[in-house]
Coordinates of C-alpha atoms in Angstrom, one line a residue:
M204 CA -8.4 -29.5 -45.8
G205 CA -4.9 -30.7 -45.4
Q206 CA -1.5 -30.1 -47.0
I207 CA -0.8 -31.0 -50.6
G208 CA 1.7 -33.9 -50.5
R209 CA 1.9 -36.1 -53.5
V210 CA 1.1 -34.5 -56.8
G211 CA -2.7 -34.4 -57.2
Y212 CA -3.4 -35.3 -53.6
V213 CA -4.9 -33.1 -50.9
G214 CA -5.4 -34.5 -47.4
G215 CA -5.0 -38.0 -48.7
I216 CA -7.7 -37.5 -51.4
D217 CA -6.8 -38.1 -55.0
L218 CA -8.1 -35.1 -57.0
F219 CA -7.4 -36.7 -60.4
P220 CA -7.9 -40.4 -60.1
L221 CA -9.1 -40.5 -63.7
R222 CA -5.5 -40.2 -64.9
K223 CA -4.7 -43.6 -63.4
T224 CA -7.8 -45.1 -65.0
L225 CA -6.8 -43.9 -68.5
R226 CA -3.2 -45.0 -68.1
G227 CA -3.0 -48.4 -69.7
Y228 CA -6.7 -48.5 -70.6
S229 CA -7.1 -51.6 -72.8
V230 CA -9.6 -52.8 -75.4
S231 CA -10.6 -55.7 -73.2
A232 CA -11.4 -53.2 -70.4
W233 CA -13.4 -51.1 -72.8
K234 CA -15.5 -54.1 -73.9
G235 CA -16.2 -55.0 -70.3
D236 CA -17.1 -51.4 -69.4
A237 CA -19.3 -50.9 -72.5
N238 CA -21.2 -54.1 -71.8
A239 CA -21.8 -53.1 -68.1
A240 CA -22.8 -49.5 -69.2
I241 CA -25.5 -50.7 -71.6
N242 CA -27.0 -53.0 -68.9
V243 CA -26.9 -50.4 -66.2
A244 CA -28.3 -47.7 -68.4
L245 CA -31.3 -49.8 -69.3
L246 CA -32.0 -50.2 -65.6
A247 CA -31.1 -46.7 -64.5
F248 CA -33.4 -44.9 -67.0
P249 CA -36.7 -46.3 -65.7
Q250 CA -35.4 -46.4 -62.1
G251 CA -34.6 -42.7 -62.4
M252 CA -38.2 -42.0 -63.4
A253 CA -39.5 -44.1 -60.5
Y254 CA -37.3 -42.3 -57.9
A255 CA -38.4 -38.9 -59.2
M256 CA -42.0 -40.0 -58.8
I257 CA -41.3 -41.2 -55.2
A258 CA -39.8 -37.8 -54.3
G259 CA -42.8 -36.0 -55.9
L260 CA -40.5 -34.3 -58.5
P261 CA -40.8 -34.1 -62.4
I262 CA -39.6 -37.3 -64.0
E263 CA -36.6 -35.6 -65.7
Y264 CA -35.0 -34.9 -62.3
G265 CA -34.5 -38.6 -61.7
I266 CA -33.2 -39.3 -65.3
L267 CA -30.8 -36.3 -65.3
G268 CA -29.7 -37.1 -61.8
S269 CA -28.8 -40.6 -62.9
A270 CA -26.8 -39.3 -65.9
V271 CA -25.0 -36.5 -64.1
A272 CA -24.1 -38.7 -61.1
C273 CA -22.7 -41.4 -63.4
V274 CA -20.6 -38.9 -65.5
V275 CA -19.2 -37.0 -62.6
G276 CA -18.8 -40.1 -60.6
A277 CA -16.5 -41.6 -63.2
I278 CA -14.1 -38.6 -63.0
W279 CA -13.3 -38.8 -59.2
A280 CA -13.9 -42.5 -58.6
R281 CA -11.0 -44.7 -57.8
S282 CA -12.9 -48.0 -57.7
R283 CA -15.2 -49.6 -60.2
F284 CA -17.7 -50.9 -57.7
V285 CA -20.2 -48.1 -56.7
V286 CA -22.6 -46.7 -59.4
L287 CA -24.0 -43.4 -58.3
G288 CA -27.4 -41.9 -58.8
P289 CA -30.8 -41.5 -57.2
T290 CA -31.9 -44.3 -54.8
N291 CA -35.1 -45.4 -53.1
A292 CA -33.8 -44.4 -49.7
T293 CA -32.8 -40.8 -50.6
S294 CA -35.9 -40.3 -52.7
V295 CA -38.3 -41.2 -50.0
L296 CA -36.3 -39.0 -47.6
L297 CA -36.8 -36.0 -50.0
M298 CA -40.5 -36.8 -50.2
S299 CA -40.8 -36.8 -46.5
A300 CA -39.0 -33.5 -46.2
F301 CA -41.1 -31.8 -48.8
A302 CA -44.3 -33.1 -47.3
A303 CA -43.2 -32.0 -43.8
T304 CA -42.6 -28.4 -45.0
Q305 CA -45.8 -28.3 -47.1
L306 CA -44.0 -27.6 -50.4
S307 CA -45.7 -27.7 -53.7
V308 CA -44.0 -29.4 -56.7
A309 CA -42.8 -26.0 -58.0
E310 CA -41.4 -25.0 -54.6
S311 CA -39.7 -28.4 -54.2
M312 CA -37.9 -27.8 -57.5
V313 CA -36.6 -24.5 -56.2
V314 CA -35.4 -26.0 -52.8
L315 CA -33.9 -29.2 -54.2
P316 CA -30.7 -27.7 -55.6
L317 CA -29.9 -26.2 -52.2
I318 CA -30.4 -29.5 -50.4
V319 CA -28.2 -31.4 -52.9
L320 CA -25.6 -28.7 -52.7
L321 CA -25.4 -28.8 -48.9
S322 CA -25.3 -32.6 -49.0
G323 CA -22.4 -32.5 -51.4
L324 CA -20.5 -30.0 -49.2
F325 CA -21.1 -32.1 -46.1
M326 CA -19.7 -35.2 -48.0
L327 CA -16.6 -33.3 -49.1
A328 CA -16.0 -32.1 -45.6
G329 CA -16.3 -35.6 -44.3
A330 CA -13.9 -37.0 -46.9
F331 CA -11.2 -34.5 -46.1
A332 CA -11.7 -35.0 -42.4
K333 CA -11.3 -38.8 -43.0
A334 CA -14.7 -39.4 -41.4
A335 CA -15.8 -42.3 -43.7
G336 CA -14.4 -44.8 -41.2
L337 CA -16.8 -43.6 -38.6
L338 CA -19.7 -45.1 -40.6
R339 CA -18.8 -48.6 -39.3
Y340 CA -20.1 -47.5 -35.9
I341 CA -23.6 -47.2 -37.3
S342 CA -25.2 -50.6 -36.9
R343 CA -26.5 -52.5 -39.9
T344 CA -29.7 -53.1 -38.0
V345 CA -30.4 -49.4 -37.9
V346 CA -30.0 -49.2 -41.7
T347 CA -32.3 -52.3 -42.0
G348 CA -34.9 -50.6 -39.9
Y349 CA -34.7 -47.4 -41.9
I350 CA -34.9 -49.2 -45.3
T351 CA -37.9 -51.2 -44.1
A352 CA -39.7 -48.1 -43.0
A353 CA -38.8 -46.3 -46.2
A354 CA -40.1 -49.2 -48.3
L355 CA -43.5 -49.1 -46.4
L356 CA -43.7 -45.4 -47.0
I357 CA -43.0 -45.8 -50.7
V358 CA -45.8 -48.3 -51.0
A359 CA -48.2 -46.2 -49.1
N360 CA -47.4 -43.1 -51.2
Q361 CA -48.0 -44.9 -54.5
I362 CA -51.4 -46.5 -53.5
R363 CA -53.2 -43.3 -54.6
H364 CA -51.6 -43.5 -58.1
V365 CA -52.5 -47.2 -58.3
L366 CA -56.1 -46.5 -57.4
G367 CA -56.2 -43.2 -59.4
V368 CA -57.7 -41.4 -56.3
E369 CA -57.7 -37.6 -56.0
S370 CA -55.4 -36.0 -53.5
T371 CA -57.1 -34.6 -50.3
G372 CA -55.0 -31.4 -50.7
G373 CA -52.8 -32.1 -47.7
S374 CA -49.1 -33.1 -47.6
A375 CA -48.7 -36.2 -45.4
S376 CA -45.1 -36.8 -44.3
T377 CA -45.5 -40.0 -42.2
F378 CA -46.7 -43.5 -43.0
V379 CA -49.7 -43.2 -40.7
A380 CA -50.7 -39.8 -42.2
V381 CA -50.4 -41.1 -45.8
I382 CA -52.6 -44.1 -45.1
H383 CA -55.1 -41.9 -43.4
D384 CA -55.3 -39.4 -46.3
T385 CA -55.5 -42.2 -48.9
A386 CA -58.4 -43.8 -46.9
L387 CA -60.3 -40.5 -47.0
S388 CA -60.0 -40.5 -50.8
L389 CA -61.2 -44.0 -51.6
S390 CA -64.6 -42.7 -52.8
T391 CA -62.8 -41.3 -55.9
V392 CA -61.2 -44.5 -57.1
N393 CA -60.6 -44.6 -60.9
G394 CA -61.5 -47.9 -62.5
A395 CA -59.2 -47.4 -65.5
A396 CA -56.2 -46.7 -63.2
V397 CA -57.0 -49.9 -61.2
F398 CA -57.2 -51.9 -64.4
L399 CA -53.9 -50.5 -65.7
S400 CA -52.2 -51.2 -62.3
A401 CA -53.4 -54.8 -62.3
S402 CA -52.3 -55.2 -65.9
T403 CA -48.9 -53.7 -65.1
F404 CA -48.3 -56.1 -62.2
V405 CA -49.4 -59.2 -64.3
T406 CA -47.2 -58.1 -67.2
Y407 CA -44.2 -57.4 -65.1
W408 CA -44.5 -60.7 -63.3
A409 CA -44.9 -62.6 -66.6
L410 CA -41.9 -60.9 -68.1
R411 CA -39.8 -61.8 -65.0
Q412 CA -40.8 -65.4 -65.4
V413 CA -40.4 -65.8 -69.1
A414 CA -37.4 -63.5 -69.8
P415 CA -35.7 -62.5 -66.6
S416 CA -32.5 -61.3 -68.4
L417 CA -34.4 -58.7 -70.4
P418 CA -34.9 -55.0 -69.2
N419 CA -38.4 -55.9 -67.8
V420 CA -39.2 -52.6 -66.3
A421 CA -38.7 -50.7 -69.5
L422 CA -40.5 -53.4 -71.6
C423 CA -43.4 -53.3 -69.1
L424 CA -43.8 -49.5 -69.3
V425 CA -43.7 -49.6 -73.1
L426 CA -46.5 -52.3 -73.2
M427 CA -48.6 -50.3 -70.7
G428 CA -48.1 -47.2 -72.8
L429 CA -49.7 -49.0 -75.7
L430 CA -52.5 -50.4 -73.6
S431 CA -53.3 -46.9 -72.1
A432 CA -53.3 -45.4 -75.7
G433 CA -56.0 -47.9 -76.6
M434 CA -58.0 -47.2 -73.5
Q435 CA -57.8 -43.4 -74.2
R436 CA -59.2 -44.1 -77.7
M437 CA -62.1 -45.9 -76.1
G438 CA -62.8 -42.9 -73.9
F439 CA -61.2 -43.8 -70.6
E440 CA -59.5 -41.1 -68.6
V441 CA -55.9 -42.1 -67.9
E442 CA -53.4 -39.8 -66.1
M443 CA -50.1 -39.8 -68.0
L444 CA -46.5 -38.6 -67.2
A445 CA -45.3 -35.3 -68.6
S446 CA -42.8 -35.2 -71.4
F447 CA -39.6 -33.2 -71.4
S448 CA -36.9 -32.1 -73.8
L449 CA -33.1 -31.9 -73.2
G450 CA -33.3 -28.6 -75.0
E451 CA -34.8 -27.2 -71.8
W452 CA -32.0 -28.5 -69.7
G453 CA -29.5 -26.0 -68.3
V454 CA -27.4 -24.9 -65.4
V455 CA -29.3 -23.8 -62.3
F456 CA -28.0 -21.9 -59.3
P457 CA -29.2 -22.9 -55.9
E458 CA -31.0 -20.1 -54.0
V459 CA -28.8 -19.8 -51.0
D460 CA -30.0 -17.7 -48.1
L461 CA -29.6 -18.0 -44.3
H462 CA -33.3 -18.8 -43.8
S463 CA -33.4 -21.6 -46.3
V464 CA -30.1 -23.1 -45.1
R465 CA -31.4 -23.2 -41.5
R466 CA -34.7 -24.8 -42.7
Y467 CA -33.2 -27.5 -44.8
V468 CA -29.8 -28.2 -43.3
S469 CA -31.2 -31.1 -41.2
T470 CA -32.5 -32.7 -44.4
A471 CA -29.2 -32.2 -46.2
I472 CA -27.2 -33.8 -43.3
A473 CA -29.6 -36.8 -43.3
V474 CA -29.3 -37.1 -47.1
A475 CA -25.4 -36.9 -46.8
L476 CA -25.3 -39.5 -44.0
L477 CA -27.7 -41.9 -45.7
S478 CA -25.9 -41.6 -49.1
A479 CA -22.5 -42.2 -47.4
L480 CA -23.9 -45.3 -45.6
E481 CA -25.3 -46.7 -48.8
G482 CA -22.2 -46.1 -50.8
Y483 CA -19.9 -47.4 -48.0
S484 CA -21.9 -50.6 -47.5
I485 CA -22.2 -51.4 -51.2
G486 CA -18.6 -50.6 -52.0
K487 CA -17.2 -52.7 -49.1
S488 CA -19.4 -55.7 -50.0
L489 CA -18.5 -55.7 -53.7
A490 CA -14.8 -55.0 -53.0
A491 CA -14.7 -57.9 -50.5
R492 CA -16.3 -60.2 -53.0
S493 CA -13.7 -59.2 -55.6
G494 CA -10.7 -59.5 -53.2
D495 CA -10.1 -55.7 -53.4
K496 CA -10.0 -52.9 -50.9
L497 CA -12.2 -49.8 -50.9
D498 CA -10.9 -46.3 -50.1
A499 CA -14.0 -45.1 -48.2
N500 CA -12.8 -41.5 -48.0
Q501 CA -12.1 -41.3 -51.7
E502 CA -15.6 -42.7 -52.5
L503 CA -17.1 -40.2 -50.1
F504 CA -15.2 -37.4 -52.0
N505 CA -16.4 -38.8 -55.3
M506 CA -20.0 -38.8 -54.0
G507 CA -19.7 -35.3 -52.8
M508 CA -18.5 -34.1 -56.2
A509 CA -21.3 -35.9 -57.9
N510 CA -23.8 -34.2 -55.7
L511 CA -22.3 -30.8 -56.5
G512 CA -22.8 -31.6 -60.2
C513 CA -26.4 -32.7 -59.6
A514 CA -27.1 -29.4 -57.6
F515 CA -26.2 -27.3 -60.6
L516 CA -27.6 -29.6 -63.3
C517 CA -31.2 -30.4 -62.1
G518 CA -30.4 -33.7 -60.5
M519 CA -31.6 -35.5 -57.5
P520 CA -29.1 -36.5 -54.7
A521 CA -26.4 -39.0 -55.8
S522 CA -26.0 -42.0 -53.6
G523 CA -24.7 -45.5 -54.1
S524 CA -27.3 -47.7 -55.9
L525 CA -27.2 -51.4 -54.8
T526 CA -29.0 -52.8 -57.8
R527 CA -27.1 -50.8 -60.4
S528 CA -23.8 -51.4 -58.6
V529 CA -24.3 -55.1 -58.5
L530 CA -25.5 -55.2 -62.1
G531 CA -22.4 -53.2 -63.3
W532 CA -20.0 -55.5 -61.3
S533 CA -21.7 -58.7 -62.5
S534 CA -21.8 -57.4 -66.1
G535 CA -18.0 -57.2 -66.3
G536 CA -17.3 -53.5 -65.6
K537 CA -13.6 -53.2 -65.3
T538 CA -13.0 -49.5 -64.5
P539 CA -14.9 -46.3 -63.4
L540 CA -15.2 -45.4 -67.0
A541 CA -18.2 -47.8 -67.2
S542 CA -20.1 -45.2 -65.1
L543 CA -19.1 -42.5 -67.6
Y544 CA -20.5 -44.6 -70.5
T545 CA -23.7 -45.3 -68.5
G546 CA -24.3 -41.6 -68.0
L547 CA -23.8 -40.8 -71.7
I548 CA -26.1 -43.6 -72.8
I549 CA -28.8 -42.3 -70.4
L550 CA -28.5 -38.8 -71.9
A551 CA -28.7 -40.2 -75.4
V552 CA -31.9 -42.1 -74.6
A553 CA -33.3 -39.0 -72.8
A554 CA -32.6 -36.9 -75.9
G555 CA -34.4 -39.5 -78.2
L556 CA -37.2 -40.6 -76.0
G557 CA -37.9 -37.7 -73.6
G558 CA -40.9 -36.6 -75.7
C559 CA -42.4 -40.2 -75.5
L560 CA -42.8 -40.2 -71.7
M561 CA -46.2 -38.6 -72.1
W562 CA -47.4 -42.0 -73.3
I563 CA -46.6 -43.7 -70.0
P564 CA -49.5 -43.9 -67.5
K565 CA -48.8 -42.8 -63.9
A566 CA -50.5 -45.9 -62.6
A567 CA -48.1 -48.2 -64.4
L568 CA -45.1 -46.4 -63.1
A569 CA -46.6 -46.4 -59.6
V570 CA -46.8 -50.2 -59.7
V571 CA -43.1 -50.4 -60.8
V572 CA -42.2 -48.1 -57.9
I573 CA -44.1 -50.4 -55.5
V574 CA -42.3 -53.5 -56.8
I575 CA -39.0 -51.7 -56.4
G576 CA -40.0 -50.6 -52.9
V577 CA -41.0 -54.1 -51.8
S578 CA -37.7 -55.5 -53.1
L579 CA -36.0 -53.3 -50.5
V580 CA -37.4 -55.4 -47.7
S581 CA -34.9 -58.1 -46.8
R582 CA -36.7 -60.8 -44.7
H583 CA -33.4 -62.4 -44.0
Q584 CA -31.8 -59.3 -42.7
I585 CA -34.9 -58.5 -40.6
F586 CA -34.7 -62.0 -39.2
L587 CA -31.1 -61.6 -38.2
A588 CA -31.8 -58.1 -36.7
C589 CA -34.7 -59.4 -34.6
H590 CA -33.2 -62.7 -33.5
S591 CA -29.5 -62.2 -33.0
T592 CA -29.4 -60.1 -29.8
G593 CA -31.8 -58.0 -27.7
S594 CA -29.9 -54.8 -28.5
D595 CA -30.1 -55.4 -32.2
A596 CA -33.9 -56.0 -31.9
I597 CA -34.3 -52.8 -29.9
A598 CA -32.3 -50.8 -32.5
F599 CA -34.3 -52.3 -35.4
Y600 CA -37.7 -51.7 -33.9
T601 CA -36.9 -48.2 -32.6
T602 CA -35.6 -47.1 -36.0
L603 CA -38.6 -48.8 -37.8
A604 CA -41.1 -47.1 -35.5
G605 CA -39.3 -43.8 -35.9
G606 CA -39.4 -44.1 -39.7
L607 CA -43.2 -44.8 -39.7
L608 CA -44.2 -42.2 -37.1
L609 CA -41.7 -39.4 -37.7
P610 CA -40.3 -37.6 -40.8
L611 CA -37.5 -39.9 -42.2
D612 CA -34.7 -37.5 -41.5
M613 CA -35.6 -37.7 -37.8
A614 CA -35.5 -41.5 -38.0
I615 CA -32.0 -41.3 -39.4
Y616 CA -30.8 -39.3 -36.4
L617 CA -32.7 -41.5 -34.0
G618 CA -31.1 -44.7 -35.4
T619 CA -27.6 -43.1 -35.5
G620 CA -28.0 -42.0 -31.9
I621 CA -28.9 -45.5 -30.9
S622 CA -25.9 -46.9 -32.7
I623 CA -23.5 -44.5 -31.0
F624 CA -25.1 -45.4 -27.6
L625 CA -24.7 -49.1 -28.2
F626 CA -21.1 -48.6 -29.4
L627 CA -20.2 -46.7 -26.3
K628 CA -21.8 -49.3 -24.2
K629 CA -19.8 -52.2 -25.6
A630 CA -16.9 -51.0 -27.6
A631 CA -14.4 -53.5 -28.9
A632 CA -11.9 -53.8 -31.7
P633 CA -10.2 -57.2 -32.4
D634 CA -6.5 -57.0 -33.3
L635 CA -4.5 -59.9 -34.7
I636 CA -0.8 -60.7 -35.0
E637 CA 0.6 -63.7 -36.7
Y638 CA 2.6 -66.3 -34.7
T639 CA 4.4 -69.4 -35.7
F640 CA 6.2 -72.4 -34.1
T641 CA 10.0 -72.4 -33.7
E642 CA 12.1 -75.6 -34.1
E643 CA 12.1 -75.8 -30.3
G644 CA 8.2 -75.8 -30.3
R645 CA 7.9 -72.3 -28.9
L646 CA 5.4 -69.8 -30.3
T647 CA 7.0 -66.6 -31.6
E648 CA 5.9 -63.7 -33.7
K649 CA 6.6 -64.0 -37.4
Q650 CA 9.2 -61.6 -38.7
G651 CA 9.4 -60.0 -42.1
R652 CA 7.5 -60.9 -45.3
A653 CA 9.5 -64.0 -46.1
K654 CA 7.4 -66.5 -44.2
Q655 CA 6.1 -70.0 -44.8
V656 CA 2.4 -70.1 -45.9
P657 CA 0.3 -72.2 -43.6
E658 CA -2.4 -74.7 -44.5
V659 CA -4.3 -74.3 -41.2
S660 CA -4.8 -71.0 -39.4
I661 CA -6.1 -70.6 -35.9
V662 CA -7.5 -67.1 -35.2
H663 CA -7.9 -66.2 -31.5
V664 CA -10.7 -63.6 -31.4
E665 CA -10.0 -61.3 -28.4
G666 CA -13.0 -59.1 -27.6
D667 CA -16.7 -58.9 -28.5
L668 CA -17.9 -59.1 -32.0
F669 CA -20.5 -56.4 -32.7
F670 CA -21.1 -53.7 -35.3
G671 CA -18.3 -51.5 -34.1
S672 CA -15.7 -54.2 -34.8
A673 CA -17.3 -55.9 -37.8
D674 CA -15.3 -54.1 -40.5
L675 CA -12.0 -54.6 -38.6
F676 CA -12.8 -58.3 -38.1
R677 CA -13.8 -58.7 -41.8
D678 CA -10.7 -56.9 -43.1
Q679 CA -8.3 -58.8 -40.8
I680 CA -9.8 -62.1 -41.8
R681 CA -9.7 -61.1 -45.4
R682 CA -5.9 -60.6 -45.2
I683 CA -5.6 -64.1 -43.6
I684 CA -7.6 -65.9 -46.2
E685 CA -5.6 -64.3 -49.0
D686 CA -3.0 -67.0 -48.5
D687 CA -3.4 -69.4 -51.4
N688 CA -2.4 -72.4 -49.4
L689 CA -4.8 -71.9 -46.6
Y690 CA -7.2 -74.9 -46.4
V691 CA -8.8 -74.7 -43.0
L692 CA -9.5 -71.6 -40.9
I693 CA -10.3 -72.1 -37.2
L694 CA -12.0 -69.2 -35.4
R695 CA -11.4 -69.5 -31.6
V696 CA -14.0 -67.3 -30.0
K697 CA -13.5 -68.4 -26.4
N698 CA -12.9 -64.7 -25.3
A699 CA -15.9 -63.3 -27.3
H700 CA -18.9 -62.8 -25.1
I701 CA -21.1 -60.8 -27.6
L702 CA -22.0 -61.5 -31.2
D703 CA -24.6 -59.2 -32.8
A704 CA -26.4 -59.2 -36.2
T705 CA -23.8 -57.1 -38.0
C706 CA -21.0 -59.5 -37.2
V707 CA -23.4 -62.4 -37.9
M708 CA -23.7 -61.0 -41.4
A709 CA -19.9 -60.6 -41.6
L710 CA -19.5 -64.2 -40.5
E711 CA -22.1 -65.3 -43.1
E712 CA -20.0 -63.6 -45.8
L713 CA -16.9 -65.4 -44.5
V714 CA -18.7 -68.7 -44.8
K715 CA -19.8 -68.0 -48.3
T716 CA -16.3 -66.8 -49.3
M717 CA -14.6 -69.9 -47.8
K718 CA -17.0 -72.2 -49.6
E719 CA -16.5 -70.4 -52.9
K720 CA -12.7 -70.9 -52.5
N721 CA -13.3 -74.6 -51.5
R722 CA -12.0 -74.0 -48.0
H723 CA -13.3 -74.9 -44.6
L724 CA -14.3 -72.8 -41.6
L725 CA -14.3 -74.2 -38.1
V726 CA -15.3 -72.4 -34.9
S727 CA -14.1 -73.4 -31.5
G728 CA -14.5 -72.3 -27.9
V729 CA -18.1 -71.2 -28.6
R730 CA -19.8 -70.0 -25.4
A731 CA -23.5 -70.8 -24.8
R732 CA -24.6 -67.2 -25.6
I733 CA -22.6 -67.2 -28.9
Y734 CA -23.9 -70.6 -29.8
K735 CA -27.5 -69.5 -29.2
V736 CA -27.0 -66.5 -31.5
L737 CA -25.5 -68.7 -34.2
E738 CA -28.4 -71.1 -33.8
K739 CA -31.2 -68.5 -33.8
S740 CA -29.8 -66.7 -36.8
R741 CA -29.3 -70.1 -38.7
V742 CA -25.7 -69.3 -39.4
L743 CA -24.9 -72.5 -37.4
D744 CA -26.4 -74.6 -40.2
A745 CA -24.5 -72.6 -42.8
I746 CA -21.2 -73.3 -41.1
G747 CA -22.2 -76.9 -40.4
R748 CA -22.9 -78.1 -36.9
E749 CA -20.1 -80.6 -37.2
N750 CA -17.7 -77.7 -37.7
V751 CA -18.7 -75.8 -34.5
F752 CA -17.1 -76.9 -31.2
R753 CA -18.6 -75.6 -27.9
E754 CA -16.6 -74.4 -25.0
A755 CA -15.8 -77.1 -22.4
V756 CA -15.7 -75.2 -19.0
D757 CA -13.6 -77.8 -17.3
N758 CA -11.1 -78.1 -20.1
P759 CA -10.5 -74.8 -22.0
T760 CA -8.3 -76.4 -24.6
F761 CA -10.6 -79.3 -25.5
S762 CA -12.8 -77.6 -28.1
T763 CA -9.8 -76.3 -30.1
A764 CA -8.1 -79.7 -29.9
M765 CA -11.3 -81.2 -31.4
A766 CA -11.3 -78.5 -34.1
M767 CA -7.7 -79.4 -34.9
K768 CA -8.7 -83.1 -35.1
R769 CA -11.5 -82.1 -37.5
A770 CA -9.1 -80.0 -39.6
Q771 CA -6.7 -83.0 -39.9
A772 CA -9.7 -85.1 -41.1
L773 CA -10.5 -82.5 -43.7
L774 CA -6.9 -82.5 -44.8
G775 CA -7.1 -86.2 -45.5
G776 CA -4.0 -87.1 -43.4
R777 CA -1.7 -84.6 -45.1
E778 CA 0.9 -82.8 -43.1
A779 CA -0.1 -79.2 -42.3
N780 CA 1.7 -76.1 -41.2
V781 CA -0.1 -74.3 -38.5
T782 CA -0.2 -70.5 -37.9
I783 CA -1.9 -68.9 -34.9
Y784 CA -3.2 -65.4 -34.8
V785 CA -3.7 -63.7 -31.5
N786 CA -4.2 -60.2 -30.0
P787 CA -0.8 -59.1 -28.5
A788 CA -2.6 -56.9 -26.0
T789 CA -4.4 -59.8 -24.3
S790 CA -2.4 -62.9 -25.1
K791 CA 0.0 -63.6 -22.3
D792 CA 1.1 -67.2 -23.0
Q793 CA 3.2 -67.6 -26.1
G794 CA 4.1 -71.2 -25.3
E795 CA 0.7 -72.7 -26.0
T796 CA 0.0 -75.5 -28.4
P797 CA -2.5 -75.7 -31.2
G798 CA -4.9 -77.4 -28.8
S799 CA -5.0 -74.5 -26.4

């Protein structure tokens, strides 16, 4: 696990990051954290119920999992970006695992703490081994394929609750099997459940249109509870949720034995891998948008500790929640303490309203689950995955098919294997060093920190741009655009032969960031294959066709010269300092001009 170096650190992991959070904690930070906590808690409570329903567990497991993950996550988190708790992806993975092993609800409740415990231990081991950086070698297209399959499985599993049909008695673990079992039960459709489901959808849609800023999920469930109470008075049979009391909550000890560990270790590894992927991608995205840097190994350690807490306190697996993380960030959360406040609010609401859950109809919650599941499907990301390159399309469709035809943990391994294979096939990692012109017109490497800030930067991309190099590319570009005086960035991609969906997404983020900062991005030396990917993915239009300069085979310097001319036009005739970034391992000519 590493030597203890700095006080409170083991193997580069900060064991007590909360002390830094509390040091200098201000009233303004508290206000931002409190506002974010209220908003996130109002979303997390009904989401926790929905995720427990997806996994086939009692509702309180999702609620308590959300609370415990938030409280524990605040103690060992160094960043404010990732809000931990149950998620769609991990919930449907649990559901698939329970179904594949033919477990009843009672048996699932016994097995769950062991799975969560093992997942947490795997995460802790990965954090101390500094394995978080390896996550970048798993393509975004694989994650997109898995999430799409999970969304379809979520919808398929909730159809029986929407229709109020009776279970056939079997435990279907794949999409095809679930659809087949549901079809066999259509003769038992409950009209009251269908009416409640339709009413829930209409009510939720109306609330989203009229008052999008309100906690629409919670309001919708309250209204459907009132409607179902009226229907029950009229004699209709409506299946309701079970209530719970925090007085029944206590510490549980996972039943650890060699047979159970062997049986569920595969599921635990899949949960750990998926949770790490979710937390990593969410944290990197929000940190980049905030101009900060994420310590991926510290976040993995934090997630592992949160899962240990959930294992002993009746919680579902803790992963990074995209919706709650974005809501917390956009609501003004300043420190990890926002997560602590969120968890405490959830516990307070559970203590006060746990007994009222018996008034919520299952059909209404099933519709909410379906809405959440459908929201996971990103048509834009699917489009990029299918149209950027052939290898991306293969990875996406293979993972999607695996998710629909196999238990979801197997789909995770299948997609990860494809990612590793693709990486080994076309490994690349761009490396950039800053060069500047001397008074004699020669190009030399800049020395020291005291250097003149450029207004135009030319970045020579040496190597292919695919998922294995996307994070390195994003981080290096981020460091370049931190210069306040930068006005035009020229990406020279003459030596890049491959551009895949993951780097297209990174390029899309760069375009958005440059526009937000009122800066301009130009791309020169674009080969025909790269141009085709940009055009098919529609990123070409986002950059602006007038800002993309194709490679001239008979004149290698022409496209960059045209890009410099465009940059001068954007500068409005002002004088500009020029800085060129190249890869020292591949750049041989240090006497080139900006037009080269």
